[in-house]
GROMACS .gro file of C-alpha atoms in nm:
model
  461
    1UNK     CA    1   2.046 -15.134   5.541
    2UNK     CA    2   2.336 -15.161   5.304
    3UNK     CA    3   2.574 -15.050   5.580
    4UNK     CA    4   2.433 -15.315   5.814
    5UNK     CA    5   2.493 -15.584   5.555
    6UNK     CA    6   2.856 -15.484   5.520
    7UNK     CA    7   2.903 -15.493   5.898
    8UNK     CA    8   2.758 -15.843   5.913
    9UNK     CA    9   2.992 -15.959   5.641
   10UNK     CA   10   3.290 -15.822   5.834
   11UNK     CA   11   3.178 -16.013   6.141
   12UNK     CA   12   3.174 -16.335   5.942
   13UNK     CA   13   3.516 -16.280   5.790
   14UNK     CA   14   3.685 -16.252   6.132
   15UNK     CA   15   3.718 -16.627   6.162
   16UNK     CA   16   3.937 -16.788   5.906
   17UNK     CA   17   4.201 -16.760   5.641
   18UNK     CA   18   4.436 -16.500   5.780
   19UNK     CA   19   4.653 -16.595   5.487
   20UNK     CA   20   4.683 -16.263   5.308
   21UNK     CA   21   4.836 -15.974   5.494
   22UNK     CA   22   4.972 -15.924   5.847
   23UNK     CA   23   4.760 -15.909   6.157
   24UNK     CA   24   4.734 -15.597   6.378
   25UNK     CA   25   5.030 -15.568   6.613
   26UNK     CA   26   4.819 -15.588   6.928
   27UNK     CA   27   4.599 -15.877   6.816
   28UNK     CA   28   4.612 -16.198   7.017
   29UNK     CA   29   4.692 -16.484   6.780
   30UNK     CA   30   4.608 -16.851   6.808
   31UNK     CA   31   4.982 -16.927   6.831
   32UNK     CA   32   5.032 -16.703   7.134
   33UNK     CA   33   4.722 -16.853   7.296
   34UNK     CA   34   4.865 -17.201   7.247
   35UNK     CA   35   5.193 -17.089   7.403
   36UNK     CA   36   5.011 -16.976   7.718
   37UNK     CA   37   4.818 -17.302   7.735
   38UNK     CA   38   5.138 -17.503   7.691
   39UNK     CA   39   5.322 -17.312   7.962
   40UNK     CA   40   5.053 -17.261   8.224
   41UNK     CA   41   4.792 -17.535   8.194
   42UNK     CA   42   4.778 -17.695   8.544
   43UNK     CA   43   4.683 -18.039   8.411
   44UNK     CA   44   4.989 -18.037   8.186
   45UNK     CA   45   5.218 -17.921   8.466
   46UNK     CA   46   5.080 -18.196   8.691
   47UNK     CA   47   5.160 -18.455   8.423
   48UNK     CA   48   5.516 -18.321   8.399
   49UNK     CA   49   5.549 -18.374   8.775
   50UNK     CA   50   5.421 -18.729   8.725
   51UNK     CA   51   5.696 -18.793   8.469
   52UNK     CA   52   5.957 -18.662   8.714
   53UNK     CA   53   5.818 -18.899   8.976
   54UNK     CA   54   5.843 -19.190   8.731
   55UNK     CA   55   6.209 -19.098   8.666
   56UNK     CA   56   6.284 -19.203   9.023
   57UNK     CA   57   6.197 -19.564   8.939
   58UNK     CA   58   6.532 -19.593   8.761
   59UNK     CA   59   6.763 -19.502   9.053
   60UNK     CA   60   6.544 -19.720   9.275
   61UNK     CA   61   6.607 -20.014   9.040
   62UNK     CA   62   6.977 -19.930   9.009
   63UNK     CA   63   7.010 -19.945   9.386
   64UNK     CA   64   7.009 -20.325   9.350
   65UNK     CA   65   7.360 -20.299   9.202
   66UNK     CA   66   7.494 -20.099   9.495
   67UNK     CA   67   7.616 -20.216   9.836
   68UNK     CA   68   7.412 -20.182  10.152
   69UNK     CA   69   7.598 -20.055  10.457
   70UNK     CA   70   7.471 -20.034  10.813
   71UNK     CA   71   7.629 -19.918  11.137
   72UNK     CA   72   7.523 -20.051  11.477
   73UNK     CA   73   7.620 -19.940  11.825
   74UNK     CA   74   7.499 -20.027  12.173
   75UNK     CA   75   7.588 -19.954  12.531
   76UNK     CA   76   7.443 -19.996  12.879
   77UNK     CA   77   7.496 -20.105  13.241
   78UNK     CA   78   7.549 -20.466  13.348
   79UNK     CA   79   7.593 -20.648  13.683
   80UNK     CA   80   7.739 -21.000  13.691
   81UNK     CA   81   7.794 -21.257  13.965
   82UNK     CA   82   8.015 -21.539  13.835
   83UNK     CA   83   8.125 -21.863  14.006
   84UNK     CA   84   8.352 -22.101  13.820
   85UNK     CA   85   8.281 -22.417  14.028
   86UNK     CA   86   8.200 -22.572  14.371
   87UNK     CA   87   8.399 -22.407  14.640
   88UNK     CA   88   8.550 -22.157  14.405
   89UNK     CA   89   8.553 -21.794  14.468
   90UNK     CA   90   8.282 -21.597  14.302
   91UNK     CA   91   8.339 -21.292  14.092
   92UNK     CA   92   8.085 -21.019  14.089
   93UNK     CA   93   8.075 -20.662  13.981
   94UNK     CA   94   7.940 -20.413  13.732
   95UNK     CA   95   8.053 -20.330  13.380
   96UNK     CA   96   7.958 -20.082  13.112
   97UNK     CA   97   7.932 -20.300  12.799
   98UNK     CA   98   7.951 -20.120  12.471
   99UNK     CA   99   8.013 -20.216  12.111
  100UNK     CA  100   8.015 -20.072  11.762
  101UNK     CA  101   8.002 -20.253  11.432
  102UNK     CA  102   7.972 -20.199  11.062
  103UNK     CA  103   7.822 -20.438  10.808
  104UNK     CA  104   7.835 -20.419  10.429
  105UNK     CA  105   7.656 -20.654  10.192
  106UNK     CA  106   7.666 -20.678   9.815
  107UNK     CA  107   7.447 -20.884   9.585
  108UNK     CA  108   7.658 -21.045   9.314
  109UNK     CA  109   7.383 -21.233   9.132
  110UNK     CA  110   7.007 -21.252   9.175
  111UNK     CA  111   6.883 -21.410   8.857
  112UNK     CA  112   6.927 -21.081   8.661
  113UNK     CA  113   6.636 -20.934   8.854
  114UNK     CA  114   6.815 -20.603   8.909
  115UNK     CA  115   6.907 -20.570   8.541
  116UNK     CA  116   6.551 -20.647   8.430
  117UNK     CA  117   6.401 -20.414   8.691
  118UNK     CA  118   6.627 -20.136   8.564
  119UNK     CA  119   6.529 -20.196   8.202
  120UNK     CA  120   6.162 -20.208   8.302
  121UNK     CA  121   6.198 -19.878   8.491
  122UNK     CA  122   6.359 -19.718   8.186
  123UNK     CA  123   6.068 -19.837   7.972
  124UNK     CA  124   5.828 -19.694   8.228
  125UNK     CA  125   6.004 -19.359   8.195
  126UNK     CA  126   5.974 -19.374   7.817
  127UNK     CA  127   5.606 -19.463   7.845
  128UNK     CA  128   5.547 -19.173   8.086
  129UNK     CA  129   5.709 -18.936   7.839
  130UNK     CA  130   5.476 -19.057   7.565
  131UNK     CA  131   5.179 -19.007   7.800
  132UNK     CA  132   5.304 -18.652   7.855
  133UNK     CA  133   5.331 -18.600   7.479
  134UNK     CA  134   4.975 -18.725   7.441
  135UNK     CA  135   4.857 -18.472   7.700
  136UNK     CA  136   5.060 -18.202   7.523
  137UNK     CA  137   4.854 -18.277   7.214
  138UNK     CA  138   4.526 -18.275   7.407
  139UNK     CA  139   4.598 -17.939   7.571
  140UNK     CA  140   4.710 -17.779   7.244
  141UNK     CA  141   4.404 -17.920   7.067
  142UNK     CA  142   4.176 -17.790   7.342
  143UNK     CA  143   4.345 -17.453   7.316
  144UNK     CA  144   4.302 -17.432   6.938
  145UNK     CA  145   3.943 -17.553   6.960
  146UNK     CA  146   3.837 -17.307   7.231
  147UNK     CA  147   4.013 -17.024   7.044
  148UNK     CA  148   3.814 -17.102   6.732
  149UNK     CA  149   3.498 -17.158   6.939
  150UNK     CA  150   3.526 -16.806   7.072
  151UNK     CA  151   3.578 -16.660   6.725
  152UNK     CA  152   3.278 -16.858   6.597
  153UNK     CA  153   3.049 -16.757   6.881
  154UNK     CA  154   3.161 -16.393   6.872
  155UNK     CA  155   3.097 -16.376   6.496
  156UNK     CA  156   2.760 -16.553   6.539
  157UNK     CA  157   2.660 -16.299   6.803
  158UNK     CA  158   2.749 -16.011   6.570
  159UNK     CA  159   2.545 -16.171   6.293
  160UNK     CA  160   2.244 -16.207   6.523
  161UNK     CA  161   2.276 -15.853   6.660
  162UNK     CA  162   2.301 -15.717   6.307
  163UNK     CA  163   1.994 -15.920   6.217
  164UNK     CA  164   1.805 -15.763   6.508
  165UNK     CA  165   1.895 -15.413   6.384
  166UNK     CA  166   1.775 -15.499   6.036
  167UNK     CA  167   1.450 -15.645   6.171
  168UNK     CA  168   1.391 -15.337   6.387
  169UNK     CA  169   1.427 -15.122   6.078
  170UNK     CA  170   1.199 -15.356   5.882
  171UNK     CA  171   0.932 -15.337   6.157
  172UNK     CA  172   0.950 -14.958   6.159
  173UNK     CA  173   0.905 -14.946   5.781
  174UNK     CA  174   0.619 -15.196   5.798
  175UNK     CA  175   0.438 -14.990   6.061
  176UNK     CA  176   0.481 -14.677   5.850
  177UNK     CA  177   0.335 -14.857   5.550
  178UNK     CA  178   0.050 -14.989   5.765
  179UNK     CA  179  -0.031 -14.635   5.877
  180UNK     CA  180  -0.072 -14.526   5.517
  181UNK     CA  181  -0.272 -14.837   5.427
  182UNK     CA  182  -0.014 -15.014   5.209
  183UNK     CA  183   0.000 -15.332   5.424
  184UNK     CA  184  -0.224 -15.506   5.672
  185UNK     CA  185  -0.205 -15.574   6.044
  186UNK     CA  186  -0.083 -15.924   5.952
  187UNK     CA  187   0.232 -15.782   5.797
  188UNK     CA  188   0.302 -15.586   6.113
  189UNK     CA  189   0.249 -15.896   6.328
  190UNK     CA  190   0.480 -16.099   6.107
  191UNK     CA  191   0.752 -15.835   6.144
  192UNK     CA  192   0.704 -15.825   6.520
  193UNK     CA  193   0.722 -16.205   6.545
  194UNK     CA  194   1.038 -16.219   6.335
  195UNK     CA  195   1.199 -15.946   6.549
  196UNK     CA  196   1.113 -16.135   6.869
  197UNK     CA  197   1.265 -16.452   6.723
  198UNK     CA  198   1.575 -16.258   6.620
  199UNK     CA  199   1.617 -16.121   6.972
  200UNK     CA  200   1.588 -16.474   7.112
  201UNK     CA  201   1.858 -16.595   6.875
  202UNK     CA  202   2.080 -16.304   6.977
  203UNK     CA  203   2.033 -16.382   7.347
  204UNK     CA  204   2.113 -16.748   7.283
  205UNK     CA  205   2.427 -16.649   7.093
  206UNK     CA  206   2.527 -16.420   7.381
  207UNK     CA  207   2.483 -16.702   7.634
  208UNK     CA  208   2.693 -16.934   7.417
  209UNK     CA  209   2.967 -16.673   7.398
  210UNK     CA  210   2.967 -16.635   7.777
  211UNK     CA  211   3.020 -17.010   7.816
  212UNK     CA  212   3.296 -17.012   7.556
  213UNK     CA  213   3.468 -16.719   7.728
  214UNK     CA  214   3.477 -16.919   8.051
  215UNK     CA  215   3.628 -17.218   7.869
  216UNK     CA  216   3.884 -16.988   7.709
  217UNK     CA  217   3.987 -16.861   8.051
  218UNK     CA  218   4.008 -17.215   8.189
  219UNK     CA  219   4.220 -17.361   7.906
  220UNK     CA  220   4.421 -17.063   7.776
  221UNK     CA  221   4.455 -16.883   8.108
  222UNK     CA  222   4.332 -16.532   8.028
  223UNK     CA  223   4.024 -16.347   7.909
  224UNK     CA  224   3.991 -16.334   7.528
  225UNK     CA  225   4.063 -15.989   7.390
  226UNK     CA  226   4.111 -15.871   7.032
  227UNK     CA  227   4.156 -16.217   6.882
  228UNK     CA  228   4.310 -16.240   6.538
  229UNK     CA  229   4.168 -16.485   6.282
  230UNK     CA  230   4.279 -16.845   6.306
  231UNK     CA  231   4.408 -17.041   6.011
  232UNK     CA  232   4.430 -17.415   5.935
  233UNK     CA  233   4.751 -17.614   5.975
  234UNK     CA  234   4.727 -17.809   5.649
  235UNK     CA  235   5.091 -17.731   5.570
  236UNK     CA  236   5.200 -17.969   5.848
  237UNK     CA  237   4.979 -18.259   5.737
  238UNK     CA  238   5.069 -18.558   5.519
  239UNK     CA  239   4.959 -18.526   5.158
  240UNK     CA  240   4.740 -18.838   5.149
  241UNK     CA  241   4.516 -19.034   5.384
  242UNK     CA  242   4.729 -19.345   5.346
  243UNK     CA  243   5.045 -19.164   5.451
  244UNK     CA  244   4.858 -19.004   5.743
  245UNK     CA  245   4.744 -19.345   5.868
  246UNK     CA  246   5.092 -19.492   5.827
  247UNK     CA  247   5.246 -19.201   6.015
  248UNK     CA  248   4.996 -19.224   6.300
  249UNK     CA  249   5.073 -19.592   6.358
  250UNK     CA  250   5.438 -19.500   6.410
  251UNK     CA  251   5.437 -19.159   6.578
  252UNK     CA  252   5.114 -19.125   6.775
  253UNK     CA  253   5.203 -19.113   7.146
  254UNK     CA  254   4.924 -19.353   7.243
  255UNK     CA  255   5.070 -19.616   7.011
  256UNK     CA  256   5.429 -19.565   7.127
  257UNK     CA  257   5.319 -19.563   7.493
  258UNK     CA  258   5.146 -19.899   7.438
  259UNK     CA  259   5.467 -20.033   7.283
  260UNK     CA  260   5.666 -19.933   7.589
  261UNK     CA  261   5.394 -20.096   7.798
  262UNK     CA  262   5.471 -20.426   7.623
  263UNK     CA  263   5.840 -20.384   7.708
  264UNK     CA  264   5.757 -20.322   8.074
  265UNK     CA  265   5.533 -20.629   8.099
  266UNK     CA  266   5.786 -20.849   7.917
  267UNK     CA  267   6.055 -20.748   8.163
  268UNK     CA  268   5.819 -20.809   8.455
  269UNK     CA  269   5.796 -21.169   8.334
  270UNK     CA  270   6.177 -21.190   8.340
  271UNK     CA  271   6.189 -21.043   8.691
  272UNK     CA  272   5.935 -21.299   8.811
  273UNK     CA  273   6.133 -21.581   8.650
  274UNK     CA  274   6.450 -21.455   8.820
  275UNK     CA  275   6.300 -21.550   9.157
  276UNK     CA  276   6.356 -21.917   9.062
  277UNK     CA  277   6.730 -21.867   9.008
  278UNK     CA  278   7.010 -21.873   9.271
  279UNK     CA  279   7.112 -21.563   9.463
  280UNK     CA  280   7.477 -21.493   9.546
  281UNK     CA  281   7.570 -21.234   9.808
  282UNK     CA  282   7.883 -21.137  10.000
  283UNK     CA  283   7.879 -20.978  10.342
  284UNK     CA  284   8.164 -20.817  10.535
  285UNK     CA  285   8.142 -20.699  10.894
  286UNK     CA  286   8.362 -20.566  11.173
  287UNK     CA  287   8.269 -20.526  11.540
  288UNK     CA  288   8.456 -20.368  11.831
  289UNK     CA  289   8.329 -20.467  12.179
  290UNK     CA  290   8.433 -20.346  12.522
  291UNK     CA  291   8.354 -20.478  12.873
  292UNK     CA  292   8.111 -20.740  12.752
  293UNK     CA  293   8.178 -20.931  13.079
  294UNK     CA  294   8.389 -20.913  13.392
  295UNK     CA  295   8.653 -21.134  13.234
  296UNK     CA  296   8.638 -20.997  12.879
  297UNK     CA  297   8.752 -20.641  12.863
  298UNK     CA  298   8.783 -20.598  12.485
  299UNK     CA  299   8.727 -20.794  12.166
  300UNK     CA  300   8.738 -20.729  11.792
  301UNK     CA  301   8.575 -20.944  11.527
  302UNK     CA  302   8.588 -20.917  11.147
  303UNK     CA  303   8.440 -21.144  10.884
  304UNK     CA  304   8.375 -21.178  10.512
  305UNK     CA  305   8.121 -21.438  10.411
  306UNK     CA  306   7.987 -21.542  10.070
  307UNK     CA  307   7.643 -21.697  10.056
  308UNK     CA  308   7.462 -21.885   9.782
  309UNK     CA  309   7.088 -21.934   9.815
  310UNK     CA  310   6.906 -22.171   9.578
  311UNK     CA  311   6.526 -22.166   9.599
  312UNK     CA  312   6.373 -22.515   9.589
  313UNK     CA  313   6.008 -22.460   9.674
  314UNK     CA  314   5.846 -22.159   9.834
  315UNK     CA  315   5.478 -22.251   9.835
  316UNK     CA  316   5.415 -22.197   9.464
  317UNK     CA  317   5.357 -21.823   9.483
  318UNK     CA  318   5.648 -21.745   9.252
  319UNK     CA  319   5.504 -21.972   8.981
  320UNK     CA  320   5.167 -21.802   9.004
  321UNK     CA  321   5.338 -21.464   8.971
  322UNK     CA  322   5.513 -21.580   8.652
  323UNK     CA  323   5.185 -21.700   8.501
  324UNK     CA  324   5.014 -21.377   8.600
  325UNK     CA  325   5.292 -21.169   8.443
  326UNK     CA  326   5.260 -21.362   8.117
  327UNK     CA  327   4.886 -21.293   8.105
  328UNK     CA  328   4.951 -20.923   8.166
  329UNK     CA  329   5.195 -20.928   7.876
  330UNK     CA  330   4.938 -21.089   7.647
  331UNK     CA  331   4.681 -20.831   7.754
  332UNK     CA  332   4.918 -20.543   7.679
  333UNK     CA  333   4.985 -20.680   7.331
  334UNK     CA  334   4.612 -20.688   7.263
  335UNK     CA  335   4.583 -20.335   7.402
  336UNK     CA  336   4.841 -20.225   7.146
  337UNK     CA  337   4.627 -20.364   6.862
  338UNK     CA  338   4.322 -20.187   7.007
  339UNK     CA  339   4.514 -19.860   7.029
  340UNK     CA  340   4.630 -19.894   6.669
  341UNK     CA  341   4.274 -19.960   6.551
  342UNK     CA  342   4.146 -19.658   6.742
  343UNK     CA  343   4.425 -19.439   6.608
  344UNK     CA  344   4.360 -19.551   6.251
  345UNK     CA  345   3.985 -19.485   6.287
  346UNK     CA  346   4.046 -19.140   6.435
  347UNK     CA  347   4.274 -19.040   6.148
  348UNK     CA  348   4.022 -19.156   5.889
  349UNK     CA  349   3.738 -18.979   6.070
  350UNK     CA  350   3.910 -18.642   6.095
  351UNK     CA  351   4.061 -18.665   5.749
  352UNK     CA  352   3.709 -18.704   5.613
  353UNK     CA  353   3.588 -18.414   5.829
  354UNK     CA  354   3.871 -18.197   5.697
  355UNK     CA  355   3.791 -18.272   5.335
  356UNK     CA  356   3.421 -18.214   5.398
  357UNK     CA  357   3.503 -17.891   5.582
  358UNK     CA  358   3.689 -17.751   5.283
  359UNK     CA  359   3.388 -17.817   5.059
  360UNK     CA  360   3.146 -17.682   5.320
  361UNK     CA  361   3.329 -17.350   5.340
  362UNK     CA  362   3.302 -17.306   4.963
  363UNK     CA  363   2.934 -17.405   4.966
  364UNK     CA  364   2.859 -17.172   5.256
  365UNK     CA  365   3.033 -16.882   5.081
  366UNK     CA  366   2.824 -16.947   4.770
  367UNK     CA  367   2.512 -16.971   4.986
  368UNK     CA  368   2.585 -16.633   5.147
  369UNK     CA  369   2.646 -16.466   4.811
  370UNK     CA  370   2.326 -16.610   4.664
  371UNK     CA  371   2.123 -16.521   4.975
  372UNK     CA  372   2.244 -16.160   4.957
  373UNK     CA  373   2.136 -16.135   4.594
  374UNK     CA  374   1.805 -16.300   4.673
  375UNK     CA  375   1.735 -16.063   4.964
  376UNK     CA  376   1.809 -15.756   4.756
  377UNK     CA  377   1.585 -15.887   4.479
  378UNK     CA  378   1.297 -15.965   4.716
  379UNK     CA  379   1.321 -15.619   4.867
  380UNK     CA  380   1.301 -15.453   4.526
  381UNK     CA  381   1.009 -15.674   4.427
  382UNK     CA  382   0.836 -15.592   4.755
  383UNK     CA  383   0.864 -15.222   4.675
  384UNK     CA  384   0.686 -15.293   4.345
  385UNK     CA  385   0.415 -15.490   4.523
  386UNK     CA  386   0.524 -15.826   4.382
  387UNK     CA  387   0.644 -15.966   4.717
  388UNK     CA  388   0.493 -15.966   5.064
  389UNK     CA  389   0.650 -15.860   5.391
  390UNK     CA  390   0.676 -16.228   5.485
  391UNK     CA  391   0.882 -16.292   5.172
  392UNK     CA  392   1.127 -16.021   5.278
  393UNK     CA  393   1.147 -16.159   5.631
  394UNK     CA  394   1.208 -16.511   5.505
  395UNK     CA  395   1.482 -16.391   5.273
  396UNK     CA  396   1.645 -16.200   5.557
  397UNK     CA  397   1.635 -16.509   5.780
  398UNK     CA  398   1.780 -16.719   5.500
  399UNK     CA  399   2.073 -16.478   5.476
  400UNK     CA  400   2.127 -16.490   5.852
  401UNK     CA  401   2.123 -16.870   5.845
  402UNK     CA  402   2.371 -16.870   5.558
  403UNK     CA  403   2.609 -16.639   5.742
  404UNK     CA  404   2.590 -16.851   6.058
  405UNK     CA  405   2.652 -17.161   5.845
  406UNK     CA  406   2.959 -16.994   5.695
  407UNK     CA  407   3.090 -16.902   6.039
  408UNK     CA  408   3.040 -17.260   6.157
  409UNK     CA  409   3.199 -17.406   5.843
  410UNK     CA  410   3.505 -17.185   5.880
  411UNK     CA  411   3.538 -17.288   6.244
  412UNK     CA  412   3.500 -17.657   6.164
  413UNK     CA  413   3.754 -17.630   5.882
  414UNK     CA  414   4.028 -17.500   6.113
  415UNK     CA  415   3.945 -17.731   6.404
  416UNK     CA  416   3.944 -18.035   6.174
  417UNK     CA  417   4.296 -17.954   6.054
  418UNK     CA  418   4.420 -17.942   6.414
  419UNK     CA  419   4.244 -18.270   6.489
  420UNK     CA  420   4.411 -18.441   6.192
  421UNK     CA  421   4.750 -18.314   6.308
  422UNK     CA  422   4.680 -18.452   6.657
  423UNK     CA  423   4.551 -18.781   6.516
  424UNK     CA  424   4.880 -18.844   6.333
  425UNK     CA  425   5.076 -18.755   6.649
  426UNK     CA  426   5.238 -18.432   6.535
  427UNK     CA  427   5.049 -18.162   6.725
  428UNK     CA  428   5.344 -18.024   6.920
  429UNK     CA  429   5.514 -17.688   6.986
  430UNK     CA  430   5.807 -17.795   6.767
  431UNK     CA  431   5.591 -17.872   6.462
  432UNK     CA  432   5.372 -17.563   6.508
  433UNK     CA  433   5.681 -17.347   6.557
  434UNK     CA  434   5.549 -17.191   6.879
  435UNK     CA  435   5.767 -16.926   7.039
  436UNK     CA  436   5.818 -17.110   7.367
  437UNK     CA  437   6.077 -17.316   7.547
  438UNK     CA  438   5.984 -17.680   7.498
  439UNK     CA  439   5.976 -17.885   7.819
  440UNK     CA  440   6.247 -18.152   7.802
  441UNK     CA  441   6.177 -18.441   8.044
  442UNK     CA  442   6.523 -18.592   7.986
  443UNK     CA  443   6.687 -18.308   8.182
  444UNK     CA  444   6.540 -18.420   8.514
  445UNK     CA  445   6.599 -18.785   8.426
  446UNK     CA  446   6.973 -18.738   8.385
  447UNK     CA  447   6.987 -18.529   8.701
  448UNK     CA  448   6.852 -18.811   8.919
  449UNK     CA  449   6.944 -19.130   8.734
  450UNK     CA  450   7.287 -19.181   8.892
  451UNK     CA  451   7.214 -19.013   9.222
  452UNK     CA  452   7.344 -19.225   9.512
  453UNK     CA  453   7.216 -19.011   9.800
  454UNK     CA  454   7.029 -18.693   9.887
  455UNK     CA  455   6.666 -18.602   9.951
  456UNK     CA  456   6.648 -18.267   9.774
  457UNK     CA  457   6.496 -18.260   9.428
  458UNK     CA  458   6.691 -18.096   9.142
  459UNK     CA  459   6.473 -17.784   9.170
  460UNK     CA  460   6.577 -17.740   9.533
  461UNK     CA  461   6.273 -17.877   9.717
   0.00000   0.00000   0.00000
């Protein structure tokens, strides 16, 4: 049984604190798992495409600064019968009228609507990038959590399987003692019942591990194999709760995205107000016409016209739109306060969980050590007739429970540290030092921002 106990202890120690000594060369680490999740997660890649789509709002807004040019042409067949007056000769015949013209128009002033639309589009791009950063954090947090979930459930399964082996040996010894009259049928039944319960716990642990393996495949992208222990990320965290809260209110992507949302809504108010201001445009055109009639063989017209349009009253819709935009702005400001309150509460919650997790690991380790001593003592006392078989079984179950509690505490300790890092807004490949190319949304933005024409995307589609 001593060998079984050592095996169970090794299963527990697989989880946490890979702080002393290198890992095996072929072990899959939590960092490499996070790299795969960051690179291949379909939800994250879809959000990156959404950011690229939002980038196009800027050139669409900038198009208001650019001229609009159109080319027209027509041609056909025409019959005319003309008579200039009473008694005059009539003229009749067929012509092939045709013309071609070009028109260019340029808006010189529209109440700064184009400028405000451009600034709003740029704020939308910034907000979309913060939404992407928020999803980056969510995917990395899911990856770290499912990695630790698998380690926890795998270690729990080993603990339960080891417990079953111990209980099988205990049942065999109890039956041998019953055959020689040292114990009663009740002792045998108690051993059998405890073994059946242990097998149930092992089957439950196996089912949990199967579910966790599926989640690992869904989030990380591969089947878990030879996982190395995970370790907390305390080294990246602020030193105090107050500094963590202060940092989260500045850097968390949900907070910064809400700030950009205020900018967008403020500029929408300005755009709506611009509809009340004059609009100044200039239009130039040139037209070449041929055979428009029997007496007009060719003509050429060119013009350049400036136009000022001053809105007086347009049914009141523009005023309603201004009021609506102001209410949207007020709502977004309140949403920012809500987001800050939620962010602050999340930081406090996970900071408390992290501190509790550190203490729980120490308590669980002490519980395991004491339970091992207690089990050995009960076994020796049972040999001397001072303890019953039930006492031994209870002590064994107490040790199993302590080991499972240690596994869970180690898991919670690591996961809590990742949650605190996410809560302050710093769970990113750059901070974690992941060996991966970081996706830079500004590359696509600069590729399309000043594009005047073309339907192909920068990646060739």
